[in-house]
């Protein structure tokens, strides 16, 4: 069996290559590379897809969070709650804007931010907290009803970090459409990926939309008239043209991921590991299919890697223990569920183009490990 990568983009692109080539050619023919019409066309498509009032194309998912923070009025020195178990960029974006990441622990079943831990952070924080950034980790939404209630009671803004869950649903609503803003990463490896960096901010507030549009474009209200200190954070026309083609295929790809996940679930049920838990009301789009092994997943990972299967740990070090966040003063033991998860999780390939033969090979390799 040939190696099974974590994702096979060449296979994904092949069947839609001519459509993408035509879209790229059109952009080159028009030579309108900055905020060309494909950007607003893609934004309109995302508005319809996410059933949201506005979608603002930006350059990546990290800057999407930064712009959302600024557009929602979060200032330097403000505290922003986010989970300790997420990709660096969630907290990195908060810190880059001069705000203070205030970590919370996760729910051990869903790996998403825990409501009890948010309440604890609100009670104990020495800085004034102004916002919460729940992360929809691995492709399913955090407990948005609970988070919205806490936010309302404490007058906090909510930014959904929807980098990994674009297309997922929470109680019938699209992920990213529930909070004050939803941010999206369209990095090539995401379920909807560009041919480079790209991102998006979703919002139902038209005032926030116009702030985002000014902020992403150097603070320009009109060309050379700078209203605020903005950034160069625009979405490329070329990327928008590619994404516009790919968006049409996203639901089909996500359905295949769900079918692959179902197949794994059926086969792994009786083994000594935990399969993903999906609370009622959540539609999971399996950006990752993440197993959990009591104690440590390291040996299972080594076994699968030795069989040519690219299994990985997302993420091996929780953010409160990262060198770069030492200045925040956290210590081991502060977020036990995040620390435990970082030792026990393991994601295996679940991408839509996996063949039945590859799926069976992965299933048999996992079973083989547990038979030993
Ligand atoms: C949870 C999360 N937040 C933010 C980001 C940042 O997105 P980007 O890489 O597009 O800047 C990512 C990307 O991996 C992510 O997984």
Short mmCIF file of C-alpha atoms and ligand atoms in Angstrom, two decimals:
data_model
loop_
_atom_site.label_atom_id
_atom_site.label_comp_id
_atom_site.label_asym_id
_atom_site.label_seq_id
_atom_site.Cartn_x
_atom_site.Cartn_y
_atom_site.Cartn_z
CA UNK A 1 0.00 0.00 0.00
CA UNK A 2 1.30 3.43 -0.95
CA UNK A 3 1.62 5.97 1.85
CA UNK A 4 -1.67 7.55 2.93
CA UNK A 5 -1.19 11.28 3.46
CA UNK A 6 -3.16 13.43 5.86
CA UNK A 7 -4.81 15.04 2.83
CA UNK A 8 -4.46 14.53 -0.94
CA UNK A 9 -5.07 17.87 -2.65
CA UNK A 10 -3.95 16.66 -6.09
CA UNK A 11 -6.74 14.08 -6.05
CA UNK A 12 -9.27 16.71 -4.96
CA UNK A 13 -8.31 19.18 -7.69
CA UNK A 14 -8.06 16.71 -10.59
CA UNK A 15 -11.81 16.35 -11.40
CA UNK A 16 -12.46 20.13 -11.23
CA UNK A 17 -9.17 21.25 -12.76
CA UNK A 18 -10.62 22.58 -16.03
CA UNK A 19 -13.22 24.64 -14.18
CA UNK A 20 -10.54 26.14 -11.93
CA UNK A 21 -8.19 26.78 -14.86
CA UNK A 22 -10.99 28.70 -16.61
CA UNK A 23 -11.69 30.79 -13.48
CA UNK A 24 -7.98 31.64 -13.13
CA UNK A 25 -7.73 32.52 -16.82
CA UNK A 26 -10.65 34.92 -16.48
CA UNK A 27 -8.95 36.77 -13.62
CA UNK A 28 -5.72 37.03 -15.63
CA UNK A 29 -7.65 38.22 -18.71
CA UNK A 30 -9.30 40.96 -16.64
CA UNK A 31 -6.05 41.75 -14.75
CA UNK A 32 -8.05 43.11 -11.82
CA UNK A 33 -6.06 41.38 -9.10
CA UNK A 34 -6.95 43.47 -6.06
CA UNK A 35 -10.60 43.41 -4.91
CA UNK A 36 -11.74 42.34 -8.37
CA UNK A 37 -15.34 41.31 -8.94
CA UNK A 38 -14.65 37.67 -7.97
CA UNK A 39 -14.07 38.81 -4.37
CA UNK A 40 -17.56 40.26 -4.00
CA UNK A 41 -19.07 37.37 -5.98
CA UNK A 42 -17.47 34.85 -3.60
CA UNK A 43 -18.59 36.95 -0.62
CA UNK A 44 -22.17 36.86 -1.95
CA UNK A 45 -21.98 33.08 -2.38
CA UNK A 46 -20.77 32.68 1.22
CA UNK A 47 -23.58 34.97 2.47
CA UNK A 48 -26.10 32.65 0.81
CA UNK A 49 -24.30 29.48 1.92
CA UNK A 50 -23.97 30.53 5.58
CA UNK A 51 -27.34 32.32 5.73
CA UNK A 52 -25.63 35.37 7.21
CA UNK A 53 -25.97 39.11 6.41
CA UNK A 54 -22.36 39.76 5.45
CA UNK A 55 -19.13 37.97 4.54
CA UNK A 56 -15.89 39.92 4.19
CA UNK A 57 -13.00 38.26 2.34
CA UNK A 58 -9.63 38.62 4.04
CA UNK A 59 -6.13 37.26 3.60
CA UNK A 60 -6.15 34.38 6.13
CA UNK A 61 -7.91 32.99 9.18
CA UNK A 62 -5.51 34.55 11.67
CA UNK A 63 -6.01 38.09 10.38
CA UNK A 64 -9.75 37.36 10.22
CA UNK A 65 -9.66 37.05 14.05
CA UNK A 66 -7.53 40.19 14.40
CA UNK A 67 -9.92 42.24 12.24
CA UNK A 68 -12.98 40.89 14.06
CA UNK A 69 -11.45 41.91 17.41
CA UNK A 70 -10.79 45.45 16.18
CA UNK A 71 -14.17 45.78 14.45
CA UNK A 72 -15.92 44.71 17.67
CA UNK A 73 -14.07 47.33 19.68
CA UNK A 74 -11.64 45.11 21.60
CA UNK A 75 -8.69 47.23 22.70
CA UNK A 76 -5.14 46.67 23.97
CA UNK A 77 -5.27 45.42 27.57
CA UNK A 78 -8.75 43.86 27.24
CA UNK A 79 -9.08 40.23 28.26
CA UNK A 80 -10.35 37.74 25.67
CA UNK A 81 -11.27 34.20 26.73
CA UNK A 82 -10.29 31.32 24.43
CA UNK A 83 -9.63 27.61 24.91
CA UNK A 84 -6.17 26.41 25.93
CA UNK A 85 -6.54 23.50 23.49
CA UNK A 86 -6.59 24.97 20.00
CA UNK A 87 -4.23 26.02 17.22
CA UNK A 88 -1.79 28.80 18.20
CA UNK A 89 -3.46 31.39 15.96
CA UNK A 90 -6.58 31.79 18.12
CA UNK A 91 -4.59 33.15 21.06
CA UNK A 92 -1.82 34.52 18.80
CA UNK A 93 -4.31 36.86 17.14
CA UNK A 94 -5.58 38.11 20.52
CA UNK A 95 -2.05 38.78 21.75
CA UNK A 96 -0.95 40.38 18.46
CA UNK A 97 -3.63 43.05 18.90
CA UNK A 98 -2.31 43.87 22.38
CA UNK A 99 -5.26 42.16 24.08
CA UNK A 100 -4.73 39.47 26.72
CA UNK A 101 -5.53 35.81 26.08
CA UNK A 102 -7.38 34.39 29.08
CA UNK A 103 -7.42 30.62 28.75
CA UNK A 104 -10.23 28.26 29.61
CA UNK A 105 -10.25 24.46 29.70
CA UNK A 106 -12.13 22.16 27.32
CA UNK A 107 -14.93 19.65 27.57
CA UNK A 108 -13.18 16.24 27.45
CA UNK A 109 -15.79 14.73 25.12
CA UNK A 110 -16.00 17.37 22.37
CA UNK A 111 -12.59 19.08 22.92
CA UNK A 112 -14.43 22.41 22.70
CA UNK A 113 -14.37 25.15 25.35
CA UNK A 114 -16.04 24.24 28.64
CA UNK A 115 -18.80 26.51 29.97
CA UNK A 116 -17.77 25.89 33.59
CA UNK A 117 -14.22 26.90 32.77
CA UNK A 118 -15.42 30.11 31.05
CA UNK A 119 -17.38 31.00 34.23
CA UNK A 120 -14.28 30.29 36.31
CA UNK A 121 -12.11 32.50 34.09
CA UNK A 122 -14.65 35.32 34.35
CA UNK A 123 -14.67 35.04 38.14
CA UNK A 124 -10.91 34.82 38.63
CA UNK A 125 -9.51 37.06 35.92
CA UNK A 126 -7.50 40.08 36.99
CA UNK A 127 -8.12 41.82 33.66
CA UNK A 128 -11.45 43.10 32.38
CA UNK A 129 -12.85 40.53 29.96
CA UNK A 130 -14.54 41.86 26.83
CA UNK A 131 -14.93 38.88 24.53
CA UNK A 132 -14.98 35.10 24.16
CA UNK A 133 -13.54 33.22 21.20
CA UNK A 134 -14.93 29.68 21.15
CA UNK A 135 -13.15 27.43 18.64
CA UNK A 136 -15.14 24.87 16.66
CA UNK A 137 -12.35 22.33 16.90
CA UNK A 138 -11.94 19.48 14.40
CA UNK A 139 -15.14 20.50 12.55
CA UNK A 140 -17.96 20.69 15.08
CA UNK A 141 -19.42 23.65 16.95
CA UNK A 142 -18.83 24.50 20.58
CA UNK A 143 -21.88 24.83 22.87
CA UNK A 144 -23.08 28.08 21.29
CA UNK A 145 -26.32 28.34 23.34
CA UNK A 146 -24.36 28.16 26.58
CA UNK A 147 -21.68 30.55 25.32
CA UNK A 148 -24.26 33.07 24.03
CA UNK A 149 -26.01 33.02 27.43
CA UNK A 150 -22.78 33.68 29.33
CA UNK A 151 -21.87 36.43 26.84
CA UNK A 152 -25.25 38.12 27.23
CA UNK A 153 -25.09 38.05 31.03
CA UNK A 154 -21.58 39.50 31.08
CA UNK A 155 -21.87 41.87 28.13
CA UNK A 156 -19.18 40.10 26.10
CA UNK A 157 -18.65 39.94 22.35
CA UNK A 158 -18.47 36.47 20.78
CA UNK A 159 -16.15 35.64 17.88
CA UNK A 160 -16.55 32.08 16.62
CA UNK A 161 -13.18 30.77 15.46
CA UNK A 162 -14.68 28.76 12.63
CA UNK A 163 -11.34 28.02 10.95
CA UNK A 164 -11.91 24.25 11.09
CA UNK A 165 -15.70 24.02 10.77
CA UNK A 166 -16.82 25.99 7.71
CA UNK A 167 -20.00 24.21 6.53
CA UNK A 168 -20.83 22.63 9.92
CA UNK A 169 -24.16 23.34 11.64
CA UNK A 170 -25.33 24.00 15.18
CA UNK A 171 -29.05 23.38 15.76
CA UNK A 172 -29.74 24.11 12.09
CA UNK A 173 -27.62 27.27 11.90
CA UNK A 174 -24.35 27.45 9.99
CA UNK A 175 -21.21 27.60 12.08
CA UNK A 176 -19.81 31.11 12.20
CA UNK A 177 -23.23 32.75 11.77
CA UNK A 178 -24.20 32.73 15.46
CA UNK A 179 -21.72 35.00 17.29
CA UNK A 180 -21.06 38.72 16.70
CA UNK A 181 -18.49 37.58 14.15
CA UNK A 182 -17.42 34.21 12.75
CA UNK A 183 -13.93 33.88 11.33
CA UNK A 184 -12.94 31.39 8.65
CA UNK A 185 -9.59 30.05 7.47
CA UNK A 186 -9.45 29.01 3.84
CA UNK A 187 -5.90 27.66 4.11
CA UNK A 188 -5.32 24.93 1.46
CA UNK A 189 -5.68 22.10 3.99
CA UNK A 190 -9.08 23.20 5.25
CA UNK A 191 -12.30 21.50 4.01
CA UNK A 192 -12.71 24.53 1.73
CA UNK A 193 -9.18 25.55 0.82
CA UNK A 194 -7.67 28.16 -1.48
CA UNK A 195 -4.44 27.76 -3.48
CA UNK A 196 -2.61 29.76 -0.84
CA UNK A 197 -3.69 31.77 2.19
CA UNK A 198 -7.25 33.12 2.39
CA UNK A 199 -9.90 33.82 5.00
CA UNK A 200 -13.24 35.40 5.74
CA UNK A 201 -15.18 37.17 8.48
CA UNK A 202 -18.93 36.56 8.80
CA UNK A 203 -21.29 38.91 10.63
CA UNK A 204 -24.98 39.80 10.86
CA UNK A 205 -24.19 43.40 11.83
CA UNK A 206 -23.95 45.80 8.89
CA UNK A 207 -21.98 48.34 10.91
CA UNK A 208 -19.38 45.68 11.74
CA UNK A 209 -19.31 44.68 8.05
CA UNK A 210 -18.44 48.20 6.94
CA UNK A 211 -15.75 48.49 9.63
CA UNK A 212 -14.23 45.19 8.46
CA UNK A 213 -14.19 46.37 4.84
CA UNK A 214 -12.38 49.57 5.81
CA UNK A 215 -9.96 47.79 8.17
CA UNK A 216 -8.93 45.14 5.62
CA UNK A 217 -8.07 47.84 3.07
CA UNK A 218 -5.58 50.17 4.82
CA UNK A 219 -8.31 52.02 6.70
CA UNK A 220 -9.46 53.53 3.38
CA UNK A 221 -12.90 55.02 3.21
CA UNK A 222 -12.13 56.39 -0.22
CA UNK A 223 -8.78 55.84 -1.91
CA UNK A 224 -6.04 57.84 -0.12
CA UNK A 225 -8.47 59.03 2.57
CA UNK A 226 -7.68 56.92 5.62
CA UNK A 227 -10.44 56.92 8.20
CA UNK A 228 -8.79 54.60 10.73
CA UNK A 229 -5.47 52.77 11.17
CA UNK A 230 -6.18 49.80 8.94
CA UNK A 231 -4.22 46.89 7.49
CA UNK A 232 -3.45 45.26 4.18
CA UNK A 233 -5.62 42.20 4.80
CA UNK A 234 -7.54 41.80 1.54
CA UNK A 235 -8.56 38.51 -0.05
CA UNK A 236 -6.82 38.05 -3.44
CA UNK A 237 -9.06 38.07 -6.51
CA UNK A 238 -7.34 34.90 -7.76
CA UNK A 239 -8.04 33.04 -4.54
CA UNK A 240 -11.66 34.25 -4.55
CA UNK A 241 -12.12 32.94 -8.11
CA UNK A 242 -10.76 29.51 -7.10
CA UNK A 243 -12.81 29.40 -3.90
CA UNK A 244 -15.98 30.33 -5.81
CA UNK A 245 -15.54 27.19 -7.93
CA UNK A 246 -14.67 24.99 -4.95
CA UNK A 247 -17.54 26.19 -2.71
CA UNK A 248 -20.02 24.38 -4.99
CA UNK A 249 -18.36 21.07 -4.12
CA UNK A 250 -17.94 21.62 -0.37
CA UNK A 251 -21.15 19.93 0.82
CA UNK A 252 -20.40 16.86 -1.34
CA UNK A 253 -16.87 16.65 0.06
CA UNK A 254 -18.13 17.07 3.62
CA UNK A 255 -20.69 14.28 3.09
CA UNK A 256 -17.87 11.97 2.02
CA UNK A 257 -15.90 12.90 5.14
CA UNK A 258 -19.00 12.08 7.23
CA UNK A 259 -19.39 8.72 5.46
CA UNK A 260 -15.70 7.93 6.12
CA UNK A 261 -16.17 8.91 9.78
CA UNK A 262 -19.25 6.64 10.04
CA UNK A 263 -17.24 3.77 8.59
CA UNK A 264 -14.49 4.32 11.16
CA UNK A 265 -17.05 4.64 13.99
CA UNK A 266 -18.64 1.31 13.07
CA UNK A 267 -15.28 -0.43 12.92
CA UNK A 268 -13.68 1.12 16.00
CA UNK A 269 -16.61 0.86 18.41
CA UNK A 270 -15.45 -2.28 20.14
CA UNK A 271 -11.74 -1.42 20.32
CA UNK A 272 -9.96 0.09 23.32
CA UNK A 273 -10.24 3.68 22.13
CA UNK A 274 -12.71 6.55 22.09
CA UNK A 275 -14.35 7.67 18.84
CA UNK A 276 -15.51 11.27 18.25
CA UNK A 277 -18.50 12.38 20.33
CA UNK A 278 -21.09 14.49 18.53
CA UNK A 279 -23.70 16.16 20.79
CA UNK A 280 -27.28 16.29 19.56
CA UNK A 281 -27.91 19.28 17.30
CA UNK A 282 -24.35 19.33 15.94
CA UNK A 283 -23.58 18.57 12.30
CA UNK A 284 -19.87 17.66 12.29
CA UNK A 285 -17.91 18.12 9.07
CA UNK A 286 -14.86 16.13 10.21
CA UNK A 287 -12.07 18.48 9.33
CA UNK A 288 -10.30 15.95 11.53
CA UNK A 289 -11.38 12.49 12.63
CA UNK A 290 -9.85 12.34 16.07
CA UNK A 291 -9.50 9.21 18.17
CA UNK A 292 -8.56 9.14 21.82
CA UNK A 293 -6.45 6.53 23.57
CA UNK A 294 -6.37 6.42 27.40
CA UNK A 295 -2.97 7.49 28.74
CA UNK A 296 -1.19 8.21 25.48
CA UNK A 297 -1.75 7.94 21.74
CA UNK A 298 2.00 7.96 20.99
CA UNK A 299 2.37 4.21 20.42
CA UNK A 300 -0.68 4.01 18.16
CA UNK A 301 0.69 6.96 16.18
CA UNK A 302 4.08 5.27 15.79
CA UNK A 303 2.37 2.06 14.68
CA UNK A 304 0.23 3.85 12.07
CA UNK A 305 3.15 5.98 10.85
CA UNK A 306 5.23 2.79 10.44
CA UNK A 307 2.45 1.44 8.22
CA UNK A 308 2.65 4.57 6.03
CA UNK A 309 -0.46 6.25 7.47
CA UNK A 310 -0.02 9.94 8.27
CA UNK A 311 -1.68 10.04 11.71
CA UNK A 312 -1.02 13.22 13.71
CA UNK A 313 -1.64 14.88 17.05
CA UNK A 314 -3.51 18.18 16.92
CA UNK A 315 -2.16 19.65 19.22
CA UNK A 316 0.71 18.22 21.30
CA UNK A 317 1.20 21.22 23.62
CA UNK A 318 -1.73 23.22 25.01
CA UNK A 319 -1.35 26.96 24.60
CA UNK A 320 -0.95 27.84 28.30
CA UNK A 321 2.25 25.74 28.29
CA UNK A 322 3.73 27.22 25.09
CA UNK A 323 6.98 29.15 25.45
CA UNK A 324 5.51 32.20 23.69
CA UNK A 325 2.71 32.53 26.29
CA UNK A 326 4.97 32.12 29.33
CA UNK A 327 4.47 35.80 30.13
CA UNK A 328 0.81 35.10 30.92
CA UNK A 329 1.91 33.17 34.03
CA UNK A 330 0.08 29.86 33.62
CA UNK A 331 1.55 26.59 34.89
CA UNK A 332 1.13 22.83 34.31
CA UNK A 333 -2.05 21.60 35.96
CA UNK A 334 -4.03 24.79 35.25
CA UNK A 335 -6.11 23.16 32.49
CA UNK A 336 -6.07 19.40 33.15
CA UNK A 337 -8.48 18.41 30.36
CA UNK A 338 -6.44 20.29 27.74
CA UNK A 339 -3.23 18.74 29.05
CA UNK A 340 -4.74 15.23 29.02
CA UNK A 341 -6.21 15.65 25.55
CA UNK A 342 -2.87 16.76 24.13
CA UNK A 343 -1.41 13.38 25.21
CA UNK A 344 -4.34 11.20 24.20
CA UNK A 345 -5.74 12.46 20.86
CA UNK A 346 -4.78 11.17 17.44
CA UNK A 347 -6.22 12.27 14.08
CA UNK A 348 -6.27 9.83 11.17
CA UNK A 349 -6.83 10.65 7.47
CA UNK A 350 -10.54 11.25 6.73
CA UNK A 351 -10.35 13.31 3.52
CA UNK A 352 -13.08 12.79 0.92
CA UNK A 353 -10.92 11.13 -1.74
CA UNK A 354 -9.86 8.14 0.39
CA UNK A 355 -10.62 4.91 -1.47
CA UNK A 356 -12.37 1.95 0.16
CA UNK A 357 -9.07 0.12 -0.04
CA UNK A 358 -7.31 2.91 1.87
CA UNK A 359 -10.11 3.08 4.47
CA UNK A 360 -9.89 -0.68 5.01
CA UNK A 361 -6.12 -0.52 5.28
CA UNK A 362 -6.39 2.19 7.98
CA UNK A 363 -9.12 0.27 9.85
CA UNK A 364 -7.11 -2.96 9.74
CA UNK A 365 -3.94 -1.19 10.86
CA UNK A 366 -5.75 0.27 13.90
CA UNK A 367 -7.32 -3.13 14.70
CA UNK A 368 -3.94 -4.81 14.37
CA UNK A 369 -2.52 -2.46 17.00
CA UNK A 370 -5.23 -3.32 19.50
CA UNK A 371 -4.89 -7.07 18.86
CA UNK A 372 -1.22 -6.95 19.84
C1 LIG B 1 -8.48 26.95 15.08
C2 LIG B 1 -7.72 27.78 14.09
N1 LIG B 1 -7.73 29.12 14.23
C3 LIG B 1 -7.08 29.92 13.37
C4 LIG B 1 -6.37 29.42 12.32
C5 LIG B 1 -5.59 30.35 11.43
O1 LIG B 1 -5.93 30.29 10.11
P1 LIG B 1 -4.86 30.68 8.96
O2 LIG B 1 -3.86 29.60 8.91
O3 LIG B 1 -5.70 30.77 7.73
O4 LIG B 1 -4.27 31.99 9.35
C6 LIG B 1 -6.34 28.04 12.11
C7 LIG B 1 -5.58 27.48 10.98
O5 LIG B 1 -5.00 26.44 11.01
C8 LIG B 1 -7.02 27.19 13.03
O6 LIG B 1 -7.01 25.86 12.90
#
